[in-house]
XYZ file of C-alpha atoms in Angstrom:
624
model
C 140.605 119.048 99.462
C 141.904 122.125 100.841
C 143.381 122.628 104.210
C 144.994 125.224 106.448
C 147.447 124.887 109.139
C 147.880 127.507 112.235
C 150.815 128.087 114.306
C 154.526 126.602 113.845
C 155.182 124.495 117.407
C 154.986 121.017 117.250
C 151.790 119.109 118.492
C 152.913 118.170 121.886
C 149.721 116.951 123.185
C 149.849 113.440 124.672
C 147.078 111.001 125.902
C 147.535 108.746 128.722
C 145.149 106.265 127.779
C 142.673 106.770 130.303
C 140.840 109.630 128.642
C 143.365 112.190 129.567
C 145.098 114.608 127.564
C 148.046 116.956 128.249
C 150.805 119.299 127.256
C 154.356 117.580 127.268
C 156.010 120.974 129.067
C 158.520 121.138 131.566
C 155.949 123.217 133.442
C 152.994 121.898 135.506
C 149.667 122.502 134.447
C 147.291 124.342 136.597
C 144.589 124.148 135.029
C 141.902 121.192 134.415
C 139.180 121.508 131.790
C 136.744 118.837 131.465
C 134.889 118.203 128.426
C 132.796 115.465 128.216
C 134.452 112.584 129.600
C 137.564 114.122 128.537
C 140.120 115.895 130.675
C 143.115 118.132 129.723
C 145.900 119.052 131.948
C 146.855 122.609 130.374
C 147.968 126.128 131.134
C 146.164 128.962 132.348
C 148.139 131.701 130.557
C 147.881 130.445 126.525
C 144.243 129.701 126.964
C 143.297 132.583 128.741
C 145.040 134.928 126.526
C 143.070 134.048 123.974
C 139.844 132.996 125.301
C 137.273 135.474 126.709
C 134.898 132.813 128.184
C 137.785 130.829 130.297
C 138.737 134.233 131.606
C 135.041 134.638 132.483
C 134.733 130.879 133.996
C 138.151 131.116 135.979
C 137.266 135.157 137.587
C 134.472 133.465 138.529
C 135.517 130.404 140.097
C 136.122 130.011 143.832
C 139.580 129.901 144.895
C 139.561 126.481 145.786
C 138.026 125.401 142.935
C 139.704 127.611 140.051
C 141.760 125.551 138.796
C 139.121 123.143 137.491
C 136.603 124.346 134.791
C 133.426 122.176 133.199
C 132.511 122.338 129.777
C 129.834 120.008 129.011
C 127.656 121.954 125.722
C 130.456 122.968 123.558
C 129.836 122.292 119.895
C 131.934 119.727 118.363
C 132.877 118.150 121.745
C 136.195 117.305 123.258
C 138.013 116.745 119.466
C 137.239 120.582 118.780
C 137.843 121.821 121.783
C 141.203 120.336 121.595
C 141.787 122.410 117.755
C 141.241 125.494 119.879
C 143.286 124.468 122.569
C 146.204 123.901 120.212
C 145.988 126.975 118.483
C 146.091 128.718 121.943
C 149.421 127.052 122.623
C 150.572 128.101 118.896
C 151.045 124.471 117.861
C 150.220 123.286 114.193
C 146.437 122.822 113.588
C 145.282 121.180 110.462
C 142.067 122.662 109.755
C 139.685 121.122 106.708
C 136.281 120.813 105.239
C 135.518 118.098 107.537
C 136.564 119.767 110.823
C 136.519 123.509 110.187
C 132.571 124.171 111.105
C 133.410 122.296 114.083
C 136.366 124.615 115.120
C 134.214 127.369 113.867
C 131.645 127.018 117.085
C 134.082 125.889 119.321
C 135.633 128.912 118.781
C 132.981 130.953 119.002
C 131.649 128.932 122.256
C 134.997 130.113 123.599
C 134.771 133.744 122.683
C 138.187 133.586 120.594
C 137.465 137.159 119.090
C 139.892 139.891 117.865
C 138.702 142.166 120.756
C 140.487 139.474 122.896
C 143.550 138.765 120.918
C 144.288 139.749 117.247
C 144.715 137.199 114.808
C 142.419 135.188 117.219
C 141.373 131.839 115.761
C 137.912 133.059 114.869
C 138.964 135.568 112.099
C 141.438 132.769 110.788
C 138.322 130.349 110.524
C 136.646 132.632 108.529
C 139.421 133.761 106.436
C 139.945 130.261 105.297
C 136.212 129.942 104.816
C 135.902 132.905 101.960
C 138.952 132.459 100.814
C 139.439 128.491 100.196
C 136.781 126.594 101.048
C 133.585 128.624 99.362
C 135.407 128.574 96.520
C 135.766 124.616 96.117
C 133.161 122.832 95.131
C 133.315 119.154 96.889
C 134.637 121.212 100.126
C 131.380 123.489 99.988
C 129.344 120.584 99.698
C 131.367 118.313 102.300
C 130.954 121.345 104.505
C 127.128 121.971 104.140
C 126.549 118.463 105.344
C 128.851 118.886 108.990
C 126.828 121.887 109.677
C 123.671 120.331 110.394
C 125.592 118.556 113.721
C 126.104 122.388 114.518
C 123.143 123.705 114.563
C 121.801 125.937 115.702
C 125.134 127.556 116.141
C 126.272 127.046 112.731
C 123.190 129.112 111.551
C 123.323 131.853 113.374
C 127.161 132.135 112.495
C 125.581 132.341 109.089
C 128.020 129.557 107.541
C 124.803 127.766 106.793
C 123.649 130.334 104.570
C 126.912 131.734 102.679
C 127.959 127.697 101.936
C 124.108 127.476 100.205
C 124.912 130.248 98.523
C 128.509 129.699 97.152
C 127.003 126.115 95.739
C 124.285 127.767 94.198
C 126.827 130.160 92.554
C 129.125 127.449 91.121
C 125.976 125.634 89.980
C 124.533 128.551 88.178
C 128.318 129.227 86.457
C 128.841 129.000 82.574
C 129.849 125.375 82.187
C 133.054 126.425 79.579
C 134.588 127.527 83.288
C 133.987 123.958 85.008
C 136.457 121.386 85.860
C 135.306 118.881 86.110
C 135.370 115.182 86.024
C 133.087 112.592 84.817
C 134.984 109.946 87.248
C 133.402 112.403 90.526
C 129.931 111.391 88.941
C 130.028 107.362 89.553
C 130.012 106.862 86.169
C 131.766 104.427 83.895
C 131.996 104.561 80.556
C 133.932 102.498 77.849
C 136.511 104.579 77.713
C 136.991 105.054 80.712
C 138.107 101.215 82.128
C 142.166 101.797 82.807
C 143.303 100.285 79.206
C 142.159 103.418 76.698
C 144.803 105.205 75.438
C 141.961 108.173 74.629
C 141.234 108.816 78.426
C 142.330 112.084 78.522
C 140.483 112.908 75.174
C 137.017 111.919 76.667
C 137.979 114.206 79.796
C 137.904 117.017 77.777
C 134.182 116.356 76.283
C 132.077 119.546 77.446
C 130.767 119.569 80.485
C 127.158 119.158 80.644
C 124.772 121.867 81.863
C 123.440 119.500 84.559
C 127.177 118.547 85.841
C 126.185 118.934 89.504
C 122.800 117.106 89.975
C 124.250 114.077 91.191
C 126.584 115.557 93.725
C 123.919 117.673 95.541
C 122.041 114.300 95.811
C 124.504 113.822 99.203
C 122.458 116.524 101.196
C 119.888 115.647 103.403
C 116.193 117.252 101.596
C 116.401 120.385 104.238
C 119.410 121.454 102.960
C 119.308 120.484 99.756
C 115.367 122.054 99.628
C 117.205 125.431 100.232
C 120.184 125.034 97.875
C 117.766 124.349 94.809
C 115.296 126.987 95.934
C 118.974 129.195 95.817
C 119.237 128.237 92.132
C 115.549 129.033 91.088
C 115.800 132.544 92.491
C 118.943 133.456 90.541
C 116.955 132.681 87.812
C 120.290 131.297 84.828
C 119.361 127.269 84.798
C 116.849 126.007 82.559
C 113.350 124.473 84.344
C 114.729 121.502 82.095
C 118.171 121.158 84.376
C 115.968 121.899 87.660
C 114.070 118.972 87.278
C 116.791 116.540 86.002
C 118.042 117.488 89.303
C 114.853 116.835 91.737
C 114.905 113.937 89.306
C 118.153 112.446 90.187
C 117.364 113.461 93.964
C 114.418 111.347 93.816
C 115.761 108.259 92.716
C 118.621 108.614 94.360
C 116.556 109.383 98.225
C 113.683 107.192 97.564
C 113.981 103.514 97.616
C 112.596 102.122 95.329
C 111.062 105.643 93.483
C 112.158 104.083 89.966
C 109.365 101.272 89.531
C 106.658 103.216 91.370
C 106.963 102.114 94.954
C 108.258 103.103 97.986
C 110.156 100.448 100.221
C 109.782 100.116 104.133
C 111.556 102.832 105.970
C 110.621 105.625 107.882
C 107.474 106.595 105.917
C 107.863 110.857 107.918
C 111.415 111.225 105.940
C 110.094 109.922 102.644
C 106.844 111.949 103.072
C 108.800 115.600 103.677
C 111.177 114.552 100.955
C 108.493 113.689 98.389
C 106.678 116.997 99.640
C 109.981 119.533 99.027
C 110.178 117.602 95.267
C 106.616 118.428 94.845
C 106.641 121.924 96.046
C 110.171 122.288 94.025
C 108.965 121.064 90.727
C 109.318 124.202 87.817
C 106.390 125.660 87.245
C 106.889 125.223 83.273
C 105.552 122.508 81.240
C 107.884 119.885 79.925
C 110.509 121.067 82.759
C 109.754 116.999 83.793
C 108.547 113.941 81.836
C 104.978 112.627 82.373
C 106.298 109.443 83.691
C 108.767 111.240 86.398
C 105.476 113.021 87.565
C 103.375 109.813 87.620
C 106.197 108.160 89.741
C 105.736 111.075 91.748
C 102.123 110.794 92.145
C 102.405 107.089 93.069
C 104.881 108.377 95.876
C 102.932 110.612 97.377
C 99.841 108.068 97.406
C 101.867 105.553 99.506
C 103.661 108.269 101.703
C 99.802 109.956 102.370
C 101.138 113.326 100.998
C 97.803 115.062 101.407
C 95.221 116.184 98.843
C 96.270 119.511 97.419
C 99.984 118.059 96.256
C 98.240 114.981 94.506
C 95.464 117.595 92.890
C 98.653 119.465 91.810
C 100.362 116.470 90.607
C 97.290 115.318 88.678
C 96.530 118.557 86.847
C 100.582 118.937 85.556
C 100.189 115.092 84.621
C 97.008 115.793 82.653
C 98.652 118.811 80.604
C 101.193 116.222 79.364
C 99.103 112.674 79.444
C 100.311 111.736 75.798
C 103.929 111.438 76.945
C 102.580 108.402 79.376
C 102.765 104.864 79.199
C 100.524 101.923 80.377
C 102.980 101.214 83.376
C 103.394 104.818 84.102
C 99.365 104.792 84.481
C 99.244 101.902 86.387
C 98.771 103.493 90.090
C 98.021 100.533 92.500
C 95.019 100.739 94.844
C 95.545 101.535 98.283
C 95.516 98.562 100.915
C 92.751 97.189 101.763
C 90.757 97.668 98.549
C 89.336 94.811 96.504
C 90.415 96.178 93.160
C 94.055 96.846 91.837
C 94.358 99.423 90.040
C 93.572 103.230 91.551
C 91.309 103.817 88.474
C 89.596 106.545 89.790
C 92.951 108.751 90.131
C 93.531 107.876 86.405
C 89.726 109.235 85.261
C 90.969 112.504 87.192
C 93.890 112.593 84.957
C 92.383 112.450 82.047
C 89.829 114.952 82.543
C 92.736 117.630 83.331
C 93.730 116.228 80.237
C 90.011 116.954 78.280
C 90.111 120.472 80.135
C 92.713 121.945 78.023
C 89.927 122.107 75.060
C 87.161 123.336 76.978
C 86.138 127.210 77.390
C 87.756 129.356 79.858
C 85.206 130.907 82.083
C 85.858 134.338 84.526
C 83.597 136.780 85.956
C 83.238 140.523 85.479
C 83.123 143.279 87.308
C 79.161 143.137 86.482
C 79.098 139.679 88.456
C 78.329 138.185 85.508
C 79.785 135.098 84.257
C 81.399 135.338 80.736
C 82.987 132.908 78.629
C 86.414 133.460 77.017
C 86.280 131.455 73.226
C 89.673 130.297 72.448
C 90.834 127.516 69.817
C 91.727 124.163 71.465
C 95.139 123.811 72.907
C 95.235 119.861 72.128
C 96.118 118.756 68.555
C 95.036 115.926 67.305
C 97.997 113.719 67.693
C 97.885 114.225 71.404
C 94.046 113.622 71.215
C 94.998 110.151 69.255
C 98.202 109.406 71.486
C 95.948 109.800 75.119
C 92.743 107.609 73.008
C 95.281 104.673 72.346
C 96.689 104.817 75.953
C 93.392 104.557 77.228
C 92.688 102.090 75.134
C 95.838 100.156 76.710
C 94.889 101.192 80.115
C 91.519 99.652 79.734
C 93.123 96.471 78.830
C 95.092 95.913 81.454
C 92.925 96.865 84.081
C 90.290 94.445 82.499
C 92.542 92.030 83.597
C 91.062 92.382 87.699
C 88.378 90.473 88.399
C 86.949 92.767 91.061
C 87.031 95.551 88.526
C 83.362 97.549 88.495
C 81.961 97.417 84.815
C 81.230 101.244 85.899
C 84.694 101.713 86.431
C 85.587 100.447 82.800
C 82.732 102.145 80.788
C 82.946 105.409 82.798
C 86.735 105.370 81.830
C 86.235 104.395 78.062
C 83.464 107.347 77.796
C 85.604 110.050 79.329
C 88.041 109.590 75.816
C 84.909 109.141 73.321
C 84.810 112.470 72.561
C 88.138 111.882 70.423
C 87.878 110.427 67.105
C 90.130 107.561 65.977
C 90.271 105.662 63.040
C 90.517 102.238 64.338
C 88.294 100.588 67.702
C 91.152 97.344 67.751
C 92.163 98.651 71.285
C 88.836 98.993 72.922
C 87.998 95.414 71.200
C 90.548 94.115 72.836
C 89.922 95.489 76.183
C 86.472 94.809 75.918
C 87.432 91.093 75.218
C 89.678 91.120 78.222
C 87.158 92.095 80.628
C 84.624 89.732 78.779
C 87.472 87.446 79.475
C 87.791 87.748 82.966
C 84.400 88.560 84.378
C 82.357 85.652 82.306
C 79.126 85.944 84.942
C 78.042 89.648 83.993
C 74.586 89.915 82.727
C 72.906 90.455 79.592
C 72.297 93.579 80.189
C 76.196 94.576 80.989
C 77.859 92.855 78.083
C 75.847 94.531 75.577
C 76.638 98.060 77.539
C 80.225 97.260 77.526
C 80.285 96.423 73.623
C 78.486 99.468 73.227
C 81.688 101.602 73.451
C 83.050 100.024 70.115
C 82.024 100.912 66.487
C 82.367 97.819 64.633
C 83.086 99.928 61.352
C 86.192 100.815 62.628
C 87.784 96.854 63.293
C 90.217 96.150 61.161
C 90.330 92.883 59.243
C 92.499 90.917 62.144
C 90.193 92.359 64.675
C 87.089 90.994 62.524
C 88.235 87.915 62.138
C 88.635 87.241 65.742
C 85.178 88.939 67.085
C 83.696 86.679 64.145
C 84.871 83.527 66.039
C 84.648 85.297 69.676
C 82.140 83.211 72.058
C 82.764 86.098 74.592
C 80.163 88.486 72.740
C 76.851 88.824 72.257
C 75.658 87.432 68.910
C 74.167 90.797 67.807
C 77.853 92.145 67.760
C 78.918 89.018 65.698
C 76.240 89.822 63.221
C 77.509 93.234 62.389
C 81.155 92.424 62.401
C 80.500 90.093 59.798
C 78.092 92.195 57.887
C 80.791 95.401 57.969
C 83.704 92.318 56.990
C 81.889 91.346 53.840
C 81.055 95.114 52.869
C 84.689 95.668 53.235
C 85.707 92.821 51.066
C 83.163 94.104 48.144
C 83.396 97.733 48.116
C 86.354 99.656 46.505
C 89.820 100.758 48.204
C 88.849 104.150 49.732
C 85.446 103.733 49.844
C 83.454 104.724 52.371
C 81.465 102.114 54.462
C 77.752 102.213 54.389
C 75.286 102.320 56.962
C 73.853 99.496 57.895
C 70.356 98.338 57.346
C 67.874 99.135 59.394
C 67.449 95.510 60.549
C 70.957 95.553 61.919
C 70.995 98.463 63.366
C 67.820 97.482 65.537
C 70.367 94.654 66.505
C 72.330 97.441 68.487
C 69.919 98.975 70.001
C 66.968 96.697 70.560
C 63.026 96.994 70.316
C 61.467 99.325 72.621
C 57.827 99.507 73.038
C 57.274 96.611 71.361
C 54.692 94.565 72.511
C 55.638 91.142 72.103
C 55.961 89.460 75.755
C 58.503 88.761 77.196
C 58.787 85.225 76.477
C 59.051 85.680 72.562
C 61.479 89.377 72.888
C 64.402 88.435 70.575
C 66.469 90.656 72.923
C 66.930 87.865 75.148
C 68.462 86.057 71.977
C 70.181 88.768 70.530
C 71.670 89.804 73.793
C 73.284 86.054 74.885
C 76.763 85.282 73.249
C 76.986 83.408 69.930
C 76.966 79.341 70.175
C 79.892 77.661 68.452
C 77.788 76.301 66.197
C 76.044 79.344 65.369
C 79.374 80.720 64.628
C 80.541 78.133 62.895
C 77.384 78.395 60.320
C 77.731 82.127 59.885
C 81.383 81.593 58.667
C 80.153 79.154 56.437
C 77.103 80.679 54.924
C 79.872 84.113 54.223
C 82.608 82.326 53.198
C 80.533 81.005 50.370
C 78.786 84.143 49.750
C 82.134 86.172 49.457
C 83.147 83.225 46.833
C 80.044 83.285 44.872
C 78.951 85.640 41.642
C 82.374 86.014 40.518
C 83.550 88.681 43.216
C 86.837 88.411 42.587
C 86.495 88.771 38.193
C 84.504 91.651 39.459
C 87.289 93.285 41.287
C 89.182 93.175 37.946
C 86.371 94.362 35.597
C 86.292 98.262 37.061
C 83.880 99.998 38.857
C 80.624 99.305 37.333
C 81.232 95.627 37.800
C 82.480 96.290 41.434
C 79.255 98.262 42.358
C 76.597 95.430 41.017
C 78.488 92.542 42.323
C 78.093 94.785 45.990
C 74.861 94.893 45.348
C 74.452 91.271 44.824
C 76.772 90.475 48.047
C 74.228 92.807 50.076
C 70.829 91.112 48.632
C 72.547 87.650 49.525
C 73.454 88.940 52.716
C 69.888 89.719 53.044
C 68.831 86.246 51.842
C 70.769 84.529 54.287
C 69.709 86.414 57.240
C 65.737 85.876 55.783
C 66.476 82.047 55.433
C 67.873 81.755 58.898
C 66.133 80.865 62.205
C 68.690 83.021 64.418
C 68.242 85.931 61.710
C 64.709 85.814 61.701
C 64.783 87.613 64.661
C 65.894 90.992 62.950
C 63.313 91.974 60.519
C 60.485 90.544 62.386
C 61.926 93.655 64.858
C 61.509 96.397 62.327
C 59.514 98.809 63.265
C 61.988 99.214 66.276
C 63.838 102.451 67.458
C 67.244 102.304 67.322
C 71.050 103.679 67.295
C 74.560 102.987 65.646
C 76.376 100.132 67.054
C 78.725 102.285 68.575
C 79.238 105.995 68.341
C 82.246 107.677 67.032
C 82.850 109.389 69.901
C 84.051 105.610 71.364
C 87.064 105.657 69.349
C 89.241 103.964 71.363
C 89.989 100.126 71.168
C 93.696 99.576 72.072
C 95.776 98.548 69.421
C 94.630 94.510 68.630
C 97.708 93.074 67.693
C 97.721 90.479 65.113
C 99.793 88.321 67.236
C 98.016 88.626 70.507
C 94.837 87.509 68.353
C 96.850 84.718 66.995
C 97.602 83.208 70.202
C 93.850 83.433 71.258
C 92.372 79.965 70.992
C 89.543 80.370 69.365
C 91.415 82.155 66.631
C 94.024 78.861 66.314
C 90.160 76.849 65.333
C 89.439 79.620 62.889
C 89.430 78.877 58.978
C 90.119 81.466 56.787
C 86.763 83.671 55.665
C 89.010 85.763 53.132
């Protein structure tokens, strides 16, 4: 730390213990000043030499009352009043980055210019200022923070501003002219535990570009709002150190910032410091991660941060969605609500997300609306990437059992538009919710299983929805159809449609006119019986063993193609000779759609192992 000492006498000031403080002379004092509950015993003739407002206060005085002065509002109290005192008297004064704004606007209070006295304490202040201090680093910083006790003093004397600035500068400088430790940053490494003999050669590691984040985390936001705003304007950091910075600010200022929450406290200081962050945060994409911002965003929820910050939290969130995880998404619902998740916030997310694709639309100077065509910004990974986390999403929010089936489905449709090869995820999260909210109707369990396209289950994911009580036995039906297509047809092969009798099992007879006692939606609709099950595993485990499948699959394609044909005119056969498949062809003439459209992509991954741990899988036999 640097430090300056004025004048060459001894320190001769004494206390008697009693809140009094005086000059050890051989002459009397005649004056009294009174600061606070302070009093000194000193001399008119050094103080008023040097002092333009003690001349002032004494000329003014009374005669009988001249020799006592009160001084109740001077900055930095009796401890820098005494610094100026001293340096009146010519005695050695220690002056430091912890004391010196202090002295600073004393000494100002106490009119200690060069028009009174030259050399006056006043010019000295400042001369250590530009000369020692503003060019430390730690000392501008330590010096920053005892300003704010000064103010407004210490602002108009414009150390506020030119202590911003010299921390901006050393920020901004080229890091090969840094020292600089990594001990100053509260880190430990390996090498650095009092035993390595390489110490010194891990000191001399380049200094990173974002060396000074964590030492700037010590201001108070106002300050610290201004120092970073300092940095932006001079325009030489990346937006990639910038928010590393408000990053380690936030974690470091916000209890509890790093798992998504904000702890008790006082909910005003949180609130302005999450609001500079917000308002801080480079306007480049990328400058911070997806997850940073959705911590963010959960912040300013709790804190009540106001509408147009969370819009502009949820539109840079959506430009970067893939980057997200399923924790990062999970925004909990404010108090009082019956669900737990803030699902709603998330659907706004993703649409930002979905906007990036869509045309840009601006009006000419004709008034009339015109639409800019311009190739989508998304690529398909991301499109894939935000599909699976949905997916994900969807499962875990399944998981409340106060959770709207509108909520769910209006989610899962908002990603349909994005093709995926595989539907495990939204099987899964469809069997969660199926799961946890057994008393839905009919009606809503076959709009939830809707979403999926059973085409695109893989073989794990089959072979649990074939044993799944949870859905409705039209679903079952085509899983198993789709299974046993898959095991006949060749590698790469494209699945086929399926019949027209199955796909009336999706959709459903309209305008028939069969009452309503005899519908076979009612049937089709309820969930699969164990037993049922149980007999449709049967009848297809034999089928898939039968007419030599697997000699076919070594006798080429020929073979292959007429055994499929056999599998699917068996298939046919067993649904004919079947009471529960009676059902579908006596429903032909009915309207229908696809099982699931493509644009439902999504199922969230289905693990093999979370289906192994399901029960009913642990009573399945083996179909393959």
């Amino acid at each position: 730390m640097k430090f300056m000492k004025l004048g060459s006498k001894p320190d001769t000031f004494q206390s008697d213990g009693n809140n009094a403080r005086y000059v050890a002379s051989e002459l009397a004092t005649d004056i009294t000043v009174t600061v606070g509950d302070v009093k000194f015993y000193l001399h008119k003739f050094p103080l008023l030499s040097k002092s333009a407002y003690l001349q002032k206060l004494v000329a003014s005085g009374n005669e009988e009352n001249n020799d006592e002065i009160q001084i109740s509002d001077i900055p930095g109290g009796p401890v820098a009043f005494e610094i100026c005192a001293k340096f009146c008297y010519g005695m050695t004064v220690t002056l430091n980055a912890f004391n010196v704004v202090a002295a600073r606007c004393a000494a100002e209070y106490l009119g200690m210019h060069e028009t009174v006295e030259k050399g006056n304490l006043i010019y000295k202040i400042d001369v250590f200022l530009n000369s020692s201090i503003f060019h430390s680093w730690k000392d501008s910083i330590i010096v920053l923070q005892t300003t704010k006790s000064m103010l407004p003093l210490s602002e108009e004397l414009k150390v506020v501003g030119l202590c911003i600035d010299a921390i901006a500068t050393k920020a901004c400088i080229d890091v090969s002219k840094v020292d600089w430790s990594y001990t100053y940053n509260r880190r430990k490494v390996p090498e650095e535990n009092g035993n390595d003999l390489n110490c010194n050669g891990f000191r001399n590691r380049p200094v990173p570009k974002d060396w000074w984040v964590e030492d700037l985390c010590e201001l108070e936001i106002d300050l610290y709002k201004r120092v970073i705003m300092n940095i932006k304007t001079k325009g030489i950091l990346s937006h990639e150190v910038i928010g590393e910075a408000l990053k380690a600010y936030s974690y470091r200022r916000l209890p509890g910032f790093s798992k998504g929450v904000i702890r008790s406290g006082d909910v005003i200081k949180y609130r302005s410091t999450v609001d500079a962050i917000v308002w801080l945060l480079p306007a480049e994409k990328g400058s911070v991660s997806c997850s940073f911002l959705l911590k963010l965003l959960k912040a300013a929820i709790i804190v009540d941060l106001g509408e147009m910050a969370q819009e502009q939290l949820v539109r840079r969130i959506g430009q970067q969605l893939e980057e997200a995880s399923v924790n990062d998404l999970s925004i909990r619902a404010a108090d009082g609500e019956d669900v737990v998740y803030d699902v709603d916030t998330v659907q706004k997310i993703v649409k930002e997300f979905l906007m990036q694709d869509q045309n840009a639309e601006f009006e000419s100077e004709d008034n009339e609306v015109q639409e800019i065509r311009r190739p989508g910004i998304l690529t398909d990974a991301s499109k894939l990437m935000v599909a699976k986390l949905i997916d994900a999403y969807l499962a875990e929010i399944a998981k409340d059992p106060n959770l709207p089936l509108s909520k769910f489905v209006d989610l899962a449709e908002l990603v349909s538009c994005i093709s995926r090869p595989s539907h495990d995820g939204l099987y899964r999260a469809i069997d969660m919710y199926l799961k946890e909210h057994p008393g839905i109707s009919k009606s809503e369990r076959k709009r939830i299983c809707k979403l999926m396209d059973c085409k695109k289950l893989s073989v794990d994911a089959c072979m649990h929805a074939v044993q799944n009580e949870r859905l409705p036995l039209r679903v079952v039906v085509q899983v198993l159809f789709f299974e046993q297509v898959r095991a006949t047809a060749s590698s790469g092969s494209s699945t086929p449609d399926l019949p027209r009798g199955l796909k009336d099992l999706n959709i459903g007879s309209h305008g028939s006119s069969r009452s309503a006692a005899t519908h076979p939606e009612e049937d089709w609709d309820a969930v699969a019986t164990a037993e049922e099950l149980k007999a449709l595993k049967g009848e297809i485990a034999a089928l898939r063993m039968s007419n030599g499948i697997g000699g076919s699959e070594r006798n080429g394609g020929d073979s292959r193609n007429s055994v499929d044909k056999v599998a699917i005119s068996k298939m046919k056969g067993l649904l004919k000779s079947k009471r529960i498949f009676s059902k579908i062809w006596s429903s032909k003439g009915a309207q229908g759609e696809n099982s699931g459209s493509d644009s439902s992509e999504s199922l969230g991954s289905a693990n093999p192992e979370e289906a192994k741990s399901t029960p009913s899988r642990n009573r399945r036999h083996s179909v393959s």
